[in-house]
Coordinates of C-alpha atoms in Angstrom, one line a residue:
M273 CA -7.8 -14.8 -24.3
K274 CA -5.2 -17.2 -22.7
I275 CA -4.7 -17.6 -19.1
G276 CA -1.1 -16.5 -19.5
R277 CA -2.2 -13.3 -21.2
W278 CA -4.8 -12.5 -18.6
L279 CA -2.1 -13.1 -15.8
R280 CA 0.3 -10.7 -17.7
V281 CA -2.4 -8.1 -18.0
L282 CA -3.4 -8.2 -14.5
N283 CA 0.2 -8.3 -13.3
F284 CA 1.0 -5.1 -15.2
I285 CA -2.1 -3.3 -13.9
G286 CA -1.1 -4.5 -10.3
V287 CA 2.5 -3.4 -10.9
A288 CA 1.2 0.1 -12.3
L289 CA -1.3 0.7 -9.4
M290 CA 1.7 -0.3 -6.9
L291 CA 3.8 2.3 -8.5
V292 CA 1.1 4.9 -8.1
I293 CA 1.0 4.0 -4.3
L294 CA 4.7 4.5 -4.2
I295 CA 4.6 8.0 -5.9
L296 CA 1.7 9.0 -3.6
Q297 CA 4.2 8.5 -0.7
F298 CA 6.4 11.1 -2.0
L299 CA 3.7 13.7 -2.8
P300 CA 2.8 16.4 -0.3
F301 CA 0.5 14.9 2.3
W302 CA 0.2 16.6 5.7
N303 CA -0.6 20.4 5.5
C304 CA 1.5 22.1 8.2
S305 CA 0.7 25.7 7.5
D306 CA -0.9 26.0 10.9
C307 CA 2.0 24.5 12.6
K308 CA 3.9 26.8 14.9
S309 CA 7.3 25.5 14.6
H310 CA 7.3 24.8 10.8
K311 CA 9.3 26.9 8.4
E312 CA 7.3 29.1 5.9
E313 CA 8.8 27.5 2.7
D314 CA 8.0 23.9 3.9
K315 CA 4.2 23.9 4.5
M316 CA 3.5 20.4 3.2
V317 CA 5.0 17.2 4.4
S318 CA 5.1 13.9 2.5
I319 CA 4.7 10.6 4.0
A320 CA 8.1 9.4 2.9
E321 CA 9.8 12.6 4.0
Y322 CA 8.5 12.2 7.4
L323 CA 9.0 8.5 7.6
W324 CA 12.7 8.5 6.3
L325 CA 13.7 11.8 7.8
P326 CA 11.8 12.0 11.3
D327 CA 14.6 14.0 13.0
R328 CA 14.1 16.8 10.6
H329 CA 10.3 16.9 11.7
K330 CA 10.7 16.5 15.5
P331 CA 8.8 20.0 16.1
I332 CA 6.1 19.0 13.6
T333 CA 5.5 15.8 15.8
E334 CA 4.1 18.1 18.6
D335 CA 2.3 20.3 16.2
M336 CA 0.7 17.4 14.5
T337 CA -0.6 16.3 17.7
E338 CA -2.3 19.6 18.1
L339 CA -3.5 19.4 14.4
F340 CA -5.2 16.1 15.1
K341 CA -6.9 17.4 18.2
S342 CA -8.2 20.2 16.3
I343 CA -9.5 17.9 13.6
Y344 CA -10.9 15.0 15.8
G345 CA -11.5 17.1 19.1
E346 CA -9.7 17.8 22.4
N347 CA -10.6 14.5 24.0
I348 CA -9.0 12.2 21.4
V349 CA -7.4 9.1 23.0
D350 CA -5.3 6.2 21.7
D351 CA -6.4 2.5 21.5
K352 CA -5.3 2.2 25.2
G353 CA -7.3 5.2 26.4
K354 CA -4.4 7.5 27.1
P355 CA -4.4 11.0 25.6
F356 CA -3.3 10.9 21.9
K357 CA 0.3 11.5 21.0
F358 CA 1.6 11.3 17.4
D359 CA 4.6 9.1 16.9
V360 CA 6.1 8.0 13.7
S361 CA 6.4 4.4 14.9
Q362 CA 2.5 4.2 14.7
I363 CA 2.7 4.4 10.9
S364 CA 6.1 3.0 9.9
P365 CA 5.8 -0.7 9.7
Q366 CA 3.0 -0.8 7.1
L367 CA 4.4 2.0 5.1
I368 CA 7.8 0.4 4.9
V369 CA 6.2 -2.8 3.7
A370 CA 4.1 -0.8 1.0
F371 CA 7.4 1.0 0.1
I372 CA 9.4 -2.2 -0.4
C373 CA 6.5 -3.9 -2.3
G374 CA 6.4 -0.8 -4.5
I375 CA 10.1 -1.2 -5.4
L376 CA 10.0 -5.1 -5.7
A377 CA 6.7 -5.2 -7.7
P378 CA 7.9 -3.7 -11.0
V379 CA 11.0 -5.9 -11.0
A380 CA 9.2 -9.3 -10.3
G381 CA 6.2 -8.2 -12.4
I382 CA 8.3 -7.5 -15.6
L383 CA 10.7 -10.6 -14.9
F384 CA 7.9 -13.0 -14.3
S385 CA 4.8 -11.4 -16.0
K386 CA 3.1 -14.7 -16.7
K387 CA 3.4 -16.2 -13.3
T388 CA 1.0 -15.9 -10.3
L389 CA 3.6 -15.5 -7.4
P390 CA 4.7 -11.9 -8.4
M391 CA 1.1 -10.7 -7.9
L392 CA 1.4 -11.4 -4.3
I393 CA 3.8 -8.4 -4.0
P394 CA 1.4 -5.8 -5.1
F395 CA -1.4 -7.7 -3.1
I396 CA 0.6 -7.5 0.2
G397 CA 1.7 -3.8 -0.5
S398 CA -1.9 -2.7 -1.2
V399 CA -3.3 -4.5 1.8
A400 CA -0.7 -2.9 4.0
T401 CA -1.6 0.5 2.5
L402 CA -5.3 -0.2 3.0
M403 CA -4.6 -1.2 6.6
I404 CA -2.6 1.9 7.6
F405 CA -4.9 4.3 5.9
L406 CA -8.1 2.9 7.2
M407 CA -7.1 2.3 10.8
S408 CA -4.9 5.2 11.5
P409 CA -6.5 8.6 12.3
V410 CA -3.0 10.2 11.6
M411 CA -3.1 9.0 8.0
Q412 CA -6.7 10.0 7.6
A413 CA -5.8 13.6 8.4
G414 CA -3.7 13.7 5.2
Q415 CA -4.7 15.7 2.0
N416 CA -4.9 12.8 -0.4
W417 CA -5.7 9.8 1.8
I418 CA -9.0 8.9 -0.1
V419 CA -7.0 8.8 -3.3
S420 CA -4.6 6.4 -1.7
V421 CA -7.3 4.2 -0.4
I422 CA -9.1 4.0 -3.7
V423 CA -5.8 3.1 -5.4
A424 CA -4.8 0.5 -3.0
G425 CA -8.2 -1.2 -3.1
V426 CA -8.3 -1.3 -6.8
C427 CA -4.6 -2.7 -6.5
A428 CA -5.6 -5.4 -4.0
A429 CA -8.6 -6.3 -6.1
V430 CA -6.8 -6.8 -9.4
S431 CA -3.9 -8.6 -7.8
G432 CA -6.4 -10.7 -5.9
V433 CA -8.0 -11.6 -9.0
G434 CA -5.0 -12.6 -10.7
I435 CA -3.8 -14.8 -7.9
V436 CA -7.4 -16.5 -7.9
I437 CA -7.0 -17.0 -11.7
G438 CA -3.4 -18.3 -11.6
F439 CA -4.4 -20.7 -8.6
I440 CA -7.4 -22.0 -10.6
S441 CA -5.4 -22.6 -13.7
W442 CA -2.7 -24.3 -11.7
V443 CA -5.1 -26.6 -10.1
K444 CA -6.6 -27.4 -13.5
V445 CA -3.3 -28.2 -15.0
R446 CA -1.9 -30.0 -12.0
G447 CA -5.0 -31.2 -10.4
R448 CA -4.1 -35.0 -11.0
Y449 CA -1.6 -34.5 -8.1
F450 CA -4.5 -33.5 -5.8
G451 CA -6.8 -36.4 -6.9
I452 CA -9.0 -34.0 -8.9
P453 CA -10.0 -35.4 -12.2
R454 CA -9.1 -33.4 -15.2
K455 CA -11.8 -33.0 -17.8
V456 CA -9.5 -31.0 -20.3
P457 CA -6.3 -32.5 -21.4
V458 CA -3.2 -30.4 -20.6
A459 CA -2.3 -30.0 -24.2
Q460 CA -5.7 -28.3 -24.9
F461 CA -5.9 -26.2 -21.9
K462 CA -5.4 -22.5 -22.9

């Protein structure tokens, strides 16, 4: 199989996984059935809903602090040693990066499917997703956080392999600029 075909396949797999990560942001994530202030009809809150409409969920913020204390214990503290208080700013930067990458990945992946640079978009988005899910107890209190971690990990691995293959082929074809001797003529390299 030619390098261009490998790059195209890996690019499409990375784009598909990035779209799955984007869809997972809109699925119900936090269960607020035990929240005192939450309405009866809205028992589940998605990541995107909470991220983009935080004013609608102000009462949930206090209830989520109670929820996390019930999950992780009463003596939960933040990284500065203060009592834990949930805030949307703790999760928003990485999730916004993952959201933007989820929107840009299909566009760049389809337009430039045989190139290496569009694979950076799913790679960056999946690494941002991995970071927020693995480092934040807020995200680990969600219903499907393990699925998100698995999908983001596979997306990062596939995109990373595509980036490495693209870089190796680029160095082999253009290696003469770096003083690297070429063993295969450019016309025969496939």
